[in-house]
Structure formats: structure tokens, C-alpha cells
Coordinates of C-alpha atoms and ligand atoms in Angstrom, one line a residue:
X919 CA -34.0 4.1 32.3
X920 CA -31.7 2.1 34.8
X921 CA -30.9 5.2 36.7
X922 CA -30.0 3.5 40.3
X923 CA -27.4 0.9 40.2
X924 CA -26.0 0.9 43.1
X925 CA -27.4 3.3 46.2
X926 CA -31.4 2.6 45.6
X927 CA -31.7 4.0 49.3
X928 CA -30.4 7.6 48.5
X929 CA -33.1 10.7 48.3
X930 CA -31.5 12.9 46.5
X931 CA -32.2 16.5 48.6
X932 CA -29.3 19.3 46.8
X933 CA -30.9 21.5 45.1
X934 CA -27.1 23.3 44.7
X935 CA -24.0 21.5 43.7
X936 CA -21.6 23.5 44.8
X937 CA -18.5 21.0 46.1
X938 CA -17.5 17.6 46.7
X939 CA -16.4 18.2 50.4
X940 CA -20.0 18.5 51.3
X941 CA -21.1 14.7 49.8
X942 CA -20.9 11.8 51.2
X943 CA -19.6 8.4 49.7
X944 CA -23.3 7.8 48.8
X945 CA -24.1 10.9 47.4
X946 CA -21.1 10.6 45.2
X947 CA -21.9 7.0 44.6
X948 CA -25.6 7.7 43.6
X949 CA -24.5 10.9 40.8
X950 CA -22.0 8.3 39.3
X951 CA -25.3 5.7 39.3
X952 CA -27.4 8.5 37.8
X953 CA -25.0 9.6 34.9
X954 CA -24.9 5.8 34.2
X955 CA -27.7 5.5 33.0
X956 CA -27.9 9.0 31.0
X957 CA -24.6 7.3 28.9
X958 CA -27.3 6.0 26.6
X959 CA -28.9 9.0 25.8
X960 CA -26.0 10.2 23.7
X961 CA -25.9 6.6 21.9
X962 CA -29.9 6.9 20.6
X963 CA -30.8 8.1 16.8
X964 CA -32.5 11.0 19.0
X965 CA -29.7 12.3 21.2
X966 CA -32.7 13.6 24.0
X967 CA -34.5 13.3 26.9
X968 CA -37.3 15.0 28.3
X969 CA -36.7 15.8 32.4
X970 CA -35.9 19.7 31.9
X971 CA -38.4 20.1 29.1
X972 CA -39.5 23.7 29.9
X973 CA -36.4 24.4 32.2
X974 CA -33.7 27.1 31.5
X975 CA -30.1 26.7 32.4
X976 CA -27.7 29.7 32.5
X977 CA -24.1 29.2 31.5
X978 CA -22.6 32.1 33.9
X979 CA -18.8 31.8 32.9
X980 CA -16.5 34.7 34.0
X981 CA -13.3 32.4 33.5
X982 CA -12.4 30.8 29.8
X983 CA -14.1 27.5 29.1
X984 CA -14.0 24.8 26.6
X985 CA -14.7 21.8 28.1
X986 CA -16.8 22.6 30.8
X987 CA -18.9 25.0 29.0
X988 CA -19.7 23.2 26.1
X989 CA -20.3 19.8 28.1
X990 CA -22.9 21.4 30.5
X991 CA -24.9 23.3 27.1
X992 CA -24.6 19.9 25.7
X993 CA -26.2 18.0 29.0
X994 CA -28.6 21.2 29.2
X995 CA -29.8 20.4 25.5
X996 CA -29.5 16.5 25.6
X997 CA -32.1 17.0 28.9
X998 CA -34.3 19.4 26.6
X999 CA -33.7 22.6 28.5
X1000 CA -33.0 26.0 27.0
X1001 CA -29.8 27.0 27.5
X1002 CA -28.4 30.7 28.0
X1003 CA -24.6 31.3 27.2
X1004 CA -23.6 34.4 28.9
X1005 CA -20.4 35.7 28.4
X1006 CA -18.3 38.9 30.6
X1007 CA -17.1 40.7 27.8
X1008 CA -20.3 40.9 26.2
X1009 CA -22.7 41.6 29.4
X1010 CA -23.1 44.4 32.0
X1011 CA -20.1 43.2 34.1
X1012 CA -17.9 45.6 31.8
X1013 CA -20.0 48.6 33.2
X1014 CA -19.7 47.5 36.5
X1015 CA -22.4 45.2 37.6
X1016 CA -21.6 43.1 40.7
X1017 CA -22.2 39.0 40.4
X1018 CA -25.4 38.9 42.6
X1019 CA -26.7 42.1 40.8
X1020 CA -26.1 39.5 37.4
X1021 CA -27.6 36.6 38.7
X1022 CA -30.6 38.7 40.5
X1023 CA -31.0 39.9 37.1
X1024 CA -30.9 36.3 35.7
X1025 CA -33.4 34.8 38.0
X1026 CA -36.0 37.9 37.5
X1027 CA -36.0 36.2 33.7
X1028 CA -37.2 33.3 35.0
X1029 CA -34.1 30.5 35.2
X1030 CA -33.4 27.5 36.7
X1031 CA -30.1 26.7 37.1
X1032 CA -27.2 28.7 37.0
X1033 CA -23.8 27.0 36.3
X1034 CA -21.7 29.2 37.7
X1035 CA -17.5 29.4 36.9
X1036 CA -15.7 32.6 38.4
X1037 CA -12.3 33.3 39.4
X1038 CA -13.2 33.9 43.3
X1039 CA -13.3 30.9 45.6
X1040 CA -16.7 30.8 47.1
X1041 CA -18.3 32.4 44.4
X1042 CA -21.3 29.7 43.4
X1043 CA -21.8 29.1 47.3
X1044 CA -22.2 33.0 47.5
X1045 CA -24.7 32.9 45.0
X1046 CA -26.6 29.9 46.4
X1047 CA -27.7 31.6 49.5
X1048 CA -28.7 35.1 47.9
X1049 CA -30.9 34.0 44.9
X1050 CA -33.8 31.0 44.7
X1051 CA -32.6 28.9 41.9
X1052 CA -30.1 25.7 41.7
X1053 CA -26.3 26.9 41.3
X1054 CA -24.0 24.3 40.1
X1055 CA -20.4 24.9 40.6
X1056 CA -18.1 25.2 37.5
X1057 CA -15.1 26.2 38.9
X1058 CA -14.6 28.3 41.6
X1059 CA -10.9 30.0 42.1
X1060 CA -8.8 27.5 43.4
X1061 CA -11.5 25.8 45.8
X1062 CA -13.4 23.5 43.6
X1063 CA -14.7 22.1 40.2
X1064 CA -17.0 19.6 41.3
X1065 CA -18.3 18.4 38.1
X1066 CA -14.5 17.3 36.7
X1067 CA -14.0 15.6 40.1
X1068 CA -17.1 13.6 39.2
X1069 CA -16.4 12.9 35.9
X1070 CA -12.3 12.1 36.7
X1071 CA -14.2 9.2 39.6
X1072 CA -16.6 8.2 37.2
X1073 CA -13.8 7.2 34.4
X1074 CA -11.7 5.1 36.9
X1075 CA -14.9 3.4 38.5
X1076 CA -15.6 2.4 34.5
X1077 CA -12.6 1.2 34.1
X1078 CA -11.3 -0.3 37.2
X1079 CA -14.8 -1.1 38.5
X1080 CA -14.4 0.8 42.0
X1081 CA -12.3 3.0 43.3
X1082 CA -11.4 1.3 47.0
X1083 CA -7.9 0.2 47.3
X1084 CA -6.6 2.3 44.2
X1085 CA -3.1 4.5 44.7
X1086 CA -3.9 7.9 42.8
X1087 CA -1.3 9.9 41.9
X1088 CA -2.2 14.2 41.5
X1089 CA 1.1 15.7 40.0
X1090 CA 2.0 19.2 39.3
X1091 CA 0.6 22.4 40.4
X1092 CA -1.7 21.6 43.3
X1093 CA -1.5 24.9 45.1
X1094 CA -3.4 26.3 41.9
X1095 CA -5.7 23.4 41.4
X1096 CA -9.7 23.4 42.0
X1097 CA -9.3 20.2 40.6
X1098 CA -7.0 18.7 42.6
X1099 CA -9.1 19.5 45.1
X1100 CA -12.6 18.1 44.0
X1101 CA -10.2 14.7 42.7
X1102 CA -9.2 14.6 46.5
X1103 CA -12.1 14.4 48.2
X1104 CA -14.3 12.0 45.7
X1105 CA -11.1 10.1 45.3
X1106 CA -10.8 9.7 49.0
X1107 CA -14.3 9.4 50.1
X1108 CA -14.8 6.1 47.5
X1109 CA -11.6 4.4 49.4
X1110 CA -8.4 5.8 47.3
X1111 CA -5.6 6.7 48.2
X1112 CA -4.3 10.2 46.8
X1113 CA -0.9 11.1 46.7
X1114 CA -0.3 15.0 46.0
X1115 CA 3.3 15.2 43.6
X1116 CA 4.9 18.2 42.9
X1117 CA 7.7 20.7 44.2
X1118 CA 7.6 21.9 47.4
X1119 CA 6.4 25.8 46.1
X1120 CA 3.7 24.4 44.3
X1121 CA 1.9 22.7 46.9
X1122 CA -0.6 24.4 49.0
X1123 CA 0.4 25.6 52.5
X1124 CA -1.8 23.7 54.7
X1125 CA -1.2 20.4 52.8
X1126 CA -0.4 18.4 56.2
X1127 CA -4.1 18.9 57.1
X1128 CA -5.3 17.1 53.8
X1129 CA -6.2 13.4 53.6
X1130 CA -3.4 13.1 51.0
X1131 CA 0.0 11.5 51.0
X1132 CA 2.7 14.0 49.9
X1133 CA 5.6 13.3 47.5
X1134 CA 8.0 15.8 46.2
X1135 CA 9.3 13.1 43.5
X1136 CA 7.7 11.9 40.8
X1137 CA 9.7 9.2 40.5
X1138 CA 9.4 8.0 43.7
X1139 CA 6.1 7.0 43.4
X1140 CA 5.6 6.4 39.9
X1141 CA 6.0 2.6 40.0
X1142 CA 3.3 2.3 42.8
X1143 CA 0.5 4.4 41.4
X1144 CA -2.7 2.7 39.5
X1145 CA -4.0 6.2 38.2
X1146 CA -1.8 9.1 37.8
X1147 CA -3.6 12.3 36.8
X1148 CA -1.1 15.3 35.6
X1149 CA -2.5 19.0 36.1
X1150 CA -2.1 21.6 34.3
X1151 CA 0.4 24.3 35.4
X1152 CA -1.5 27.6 35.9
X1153 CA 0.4 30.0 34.6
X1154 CA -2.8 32.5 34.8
X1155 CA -2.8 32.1 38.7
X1156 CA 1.5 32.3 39.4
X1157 CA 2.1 35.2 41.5
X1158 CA 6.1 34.5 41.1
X1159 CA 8.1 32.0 39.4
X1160 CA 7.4 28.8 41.3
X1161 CA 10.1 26.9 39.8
X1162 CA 13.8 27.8 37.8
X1163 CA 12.8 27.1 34.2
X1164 CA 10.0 25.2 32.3
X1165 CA 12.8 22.8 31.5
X1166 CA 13.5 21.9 35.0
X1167 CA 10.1 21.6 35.4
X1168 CA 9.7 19.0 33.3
X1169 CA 12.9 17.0 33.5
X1170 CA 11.0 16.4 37.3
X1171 CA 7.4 16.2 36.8
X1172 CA 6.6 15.9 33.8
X1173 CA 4.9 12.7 32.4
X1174 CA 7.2 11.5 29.6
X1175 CA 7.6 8.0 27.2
X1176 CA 10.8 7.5 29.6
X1177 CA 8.9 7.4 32.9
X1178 CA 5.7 5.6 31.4
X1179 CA 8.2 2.6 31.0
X1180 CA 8.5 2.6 35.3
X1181 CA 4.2 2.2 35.8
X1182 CA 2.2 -0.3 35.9
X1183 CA 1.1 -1.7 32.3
X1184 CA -2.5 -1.3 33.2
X1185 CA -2.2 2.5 34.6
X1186 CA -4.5 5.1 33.5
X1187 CA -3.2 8.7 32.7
X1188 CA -5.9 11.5 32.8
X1189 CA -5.5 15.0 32.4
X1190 CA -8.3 17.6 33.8
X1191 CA -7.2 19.4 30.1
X1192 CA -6.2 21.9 28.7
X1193 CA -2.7 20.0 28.3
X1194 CA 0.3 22.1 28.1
X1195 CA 2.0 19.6 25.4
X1196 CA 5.6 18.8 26.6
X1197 CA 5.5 20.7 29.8
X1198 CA 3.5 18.7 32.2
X1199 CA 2.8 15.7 29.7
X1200 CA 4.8 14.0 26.4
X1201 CA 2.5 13.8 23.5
X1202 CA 3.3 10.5 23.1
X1203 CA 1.8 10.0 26.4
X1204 CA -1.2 12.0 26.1
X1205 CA -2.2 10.4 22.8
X1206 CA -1.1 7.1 23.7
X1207 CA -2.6 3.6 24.7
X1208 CA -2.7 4.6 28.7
X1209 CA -4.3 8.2 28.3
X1210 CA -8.1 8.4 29.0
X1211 CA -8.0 11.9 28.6
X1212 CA -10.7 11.9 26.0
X1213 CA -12.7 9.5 27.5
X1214 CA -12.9 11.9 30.6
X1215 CA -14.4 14.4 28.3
X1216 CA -17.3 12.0 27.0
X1217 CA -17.7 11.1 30.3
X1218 CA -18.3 14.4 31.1
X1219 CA -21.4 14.6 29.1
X1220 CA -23.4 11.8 31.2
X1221 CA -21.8 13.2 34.6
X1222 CA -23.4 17.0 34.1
X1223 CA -26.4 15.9 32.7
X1224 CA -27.0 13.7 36.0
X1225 CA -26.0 16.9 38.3
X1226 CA -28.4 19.0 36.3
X1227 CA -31.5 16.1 36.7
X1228 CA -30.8 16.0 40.4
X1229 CA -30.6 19.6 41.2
X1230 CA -33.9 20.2 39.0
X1231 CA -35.7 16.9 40.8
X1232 CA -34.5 18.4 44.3
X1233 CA -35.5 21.8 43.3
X1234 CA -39.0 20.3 42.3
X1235 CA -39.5 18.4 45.5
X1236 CA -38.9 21.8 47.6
X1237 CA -41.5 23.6 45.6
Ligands
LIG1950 N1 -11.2 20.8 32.7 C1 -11.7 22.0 32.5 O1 -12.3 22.6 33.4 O2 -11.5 22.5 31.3 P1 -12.1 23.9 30.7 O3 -11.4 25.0 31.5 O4 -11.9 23.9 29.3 O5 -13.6 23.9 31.1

């Protein structure tokens, strides 16, 4: 398998993965290298490969899931690992078992890796320094979500071929937004530049400290931007009402046929998903030639099962 395209020199050393803020351009570099060359697996008769033969990988989710969830079972399985879906509802949580009590009891089964997604910020990195095994970040309050910003870098370096030079455009509810978060600091560490978009109450205080441009107009920027990437508005996490109506809303930012007619003809449109159809994004636009949405979803396969082979290979090495 041609796993190393790019940073041969890299020794991979994480045995957590718990946000892109703490990687280098390299590290980055070498997990995009690494699912590379997994992207095969899921084309062969015989969708598996051994590395975690023997390995078990918990799927710890205390927040809703599709994508994420189902793309890290499926990397788990394509690497031949067992995989273990818990679920709140269904567990000790709902008689009052803490998180580290959970995972404690977890790693007495005898896991691996633990793919953590909770609503607290700092929840996985909490985790990693109170029990042994690997903890991969899943989405973490509004802090992180490591994996989509790998997966969002990894579909613009296929496309475009790098990322250096590119204007990225992160429109909507930022303040609310692991994502935009994970997207800001791969997209900026591989040589974009990232421009934040939204209204002023949905951006996060302390945006002037960010490596990010800031634009309170969409359509200010829309004609400059080679990648525009449209987030969700997280009506779950809205203490007040952050803007007038839903209509206003999307009479500014949303991402409609109208405005597509402004970009560049060779822009790409992603979405971290799931979309709220004709609030943040026109279906035309989400189904249409310039959306890679799906694509970031496939790519998402390769991505997590390259995190998981790292963190394992790391984990090895330190045994
Ligand atoms: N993008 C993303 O995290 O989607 P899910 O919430 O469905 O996992």
C-alpha cells in the first residue's frame, strides 16, 4: 500500500487525536497521505484490511450522529476491528454514571480506542489523560471535530491539488461551530486563507484573536472565494434568537442559485451536513454541479480509517 506520498520523514507519535490545533502542517499533511492510500480499500471485491485485526474500538457518542458515527464503525470494520456502539439512552449514564466512570468501565473490557463525541468542550482531552487507551475526538461542544476538519482538507487537496494560496469562505453560525473550528486551523496551517461569514451575533467573541479574516456579508466576499463551506445553524446550542427571522437569515447568508451566479465557475461548495434545506443552502445548490457535499462523506471513510491506523501504530510503539 502507497501509504506515504508526501511527508516520508514524519513518525507518527499520537496515540490520541484529540484536535487539529495541536498538529503541525506535517502532521496534517502525513494523515491526508495515510488515508490516501486506504481510498483503495473500499474499491477491492474484499472491502478489508488487516492492521486492527484483534483491536476493539468503542463508538462513545452522547450527542446524535449520522455521519460521524457510522463512518468511524465503517473505518473500524474496513481495518478488521470489533466495533462497540454505545449509546446514552441505553447505558448506565441514565442512572447517573459520570464519563470517566463509563470509559473506566470501557477500558476494564479491554478496548482500544475510544471515539469519543460529547456535548462538553474538552471532553475527549479529559478522557485522554485519565484512562490508557487512544481517544479520538468526535466532536467535542463547540471546540472541535477533528476528523470533519480532516476530511473537509482532504476533499479540496483532491480536488484543487493543495491547499496554499486558496480563499476559503466559513459562512453561518461560527460561534456554535466545532467545525469551523477544526476547518480553521487545517485550512490555515496548509497555507489558506479563511474568511469567517456571518452576522455579527453569531460570531464567536474572541474572533479578532483568530487567524481568520472576518466578513459580516456574504456577498461581499462571494466573488473572491475558491471554496465556500456553509454551516449548519445550531439551533440545539442557541441560547436566544441570534437573528430576526429564519427568512432574514437566509435572504443574507444563505447559499442560493442567485448568488452561485457571483462565484467562481470552478468553486467548490461543502457542507459539514446535516443541511438545513433552504435555510443556510438552496437545494439546487446542495445537489448541484459545484456541491461536494457527498464526496466529503466518502472521503470521510479513508480519513478515519487513517486516524484510527495511526493512533493504534502509536499506541503499539509505546507499549
Ligand atoms: N458532520 C457531522 O458531524 O455530522 P454528524 O453529526 O451526522 O456526525
Amino acid at each position: 500500500m502507497a501509504l506515504m506520498r508526501k511527508s516520508k520523514q514524519l513518525k507518527w507519535v499520537r496515540k490520541h487525536l484529540l484536535g487539529l490545533r495541536d498538529l503541525s502542517a506535517d502532521e496534517i499533511s502525513f494523515i491526508l497521505d495515510t488515508a490516501e492510500g486506504f481510498e483503495q480499500v473500499s474499491t477491492r471485491s474484499v472491502k478489508k484490511a488487516p492492521p486492527l485485526r484483534g483491536k476493539v474500538v468503542v463508538n462513545l457518542f452522547f450527542e446524535d450522529s449520522t455521519r460521524t458515527r457510522n463512518s468511524f464503525a465503517l473505518a473500524a470494520s474496513r481495518l478488521s476491528a470489533d466495533i462497540i456502539e454505545f449509546t446514552k439512552k441505553s447505558s448506565s449514564v441514565s442512572k447517573g454514571e459520570t464519563l470517566l466512570d463509563t470509559a473506566r468501565n470501557l477500558e476494564a473490557l479491554g478496548i482500544d480506542i475510544l471515539v469519543v463525541r460529547h456535548g462538553a468542550g474538552g471532553a475527549a482531552r479529559f478522557l485522554s489523560r485519565n484512562i490508557n487507551v487512544c481517544v479520538v475526538n468526535a466532536g467535542d461542544g463547540f471546540c472541535e471535530h477533528p476528523t470533519q476538519g480532516l476530511l473537509d482538507v482532504y476533499t479540496i487537496r483532491k480536488i484543487k491539488g493543495s491547499l496554499e494560496g486558496l480563499k476559503i469562505a466559513i459562512v453561518g453560525d461560527i460561534a456554535h461551530s466545532r467545525v469551523a473550528r477544526s476547518d480553521m486551523w487545517a485550512m490555515t496551517k496548509l497555507g489558506a486563507e479563511v474568511i469567517f461569514v456571518g452576522p455579527p451575533t453569531l460570531m464567536p467573541g474572541h474572533v479578532n484573536r483568530l487567524p481568520v479574516r472576518v466578513s459580516y456579508s456574504l456577498d461581499d466576499i462571494i466573488e473572491e472565494v475558491d471554496v465556500i463551506n456553509m454551516l449548519r445553524i445550531q439551533f440545539e446550542r442557541l441560547g436566544g434568537n441570534p437573528f430576526p427571522s429564519i427568512r432574514e437569515y437566509s435572504h443574507y447568508f444563505g447559499l442560493t442559485v442567485e448568488r452561485m451566479k457571483r462565484t467562481k465557475r470552478d468553486i467548490l461548495v461543502m457542507h459539514p451536513g446535516p443541511i438545513n434545506r433552504g435555510l443556510e443552502i438552496e437545494s439546487e445548490v446542495a445537489d448541484g454541479p459545484r456541491s461536494v457535499i457527498l464526496e466529503q462523506v466518502t472521503n470521510g471513510l479513508a480519513v478515519r480509517m487513517a486516524v484510527l491506523f495511526l493512533v493504534n501504530q502509536a499506541a503499539a510503539q509505546g507499549d
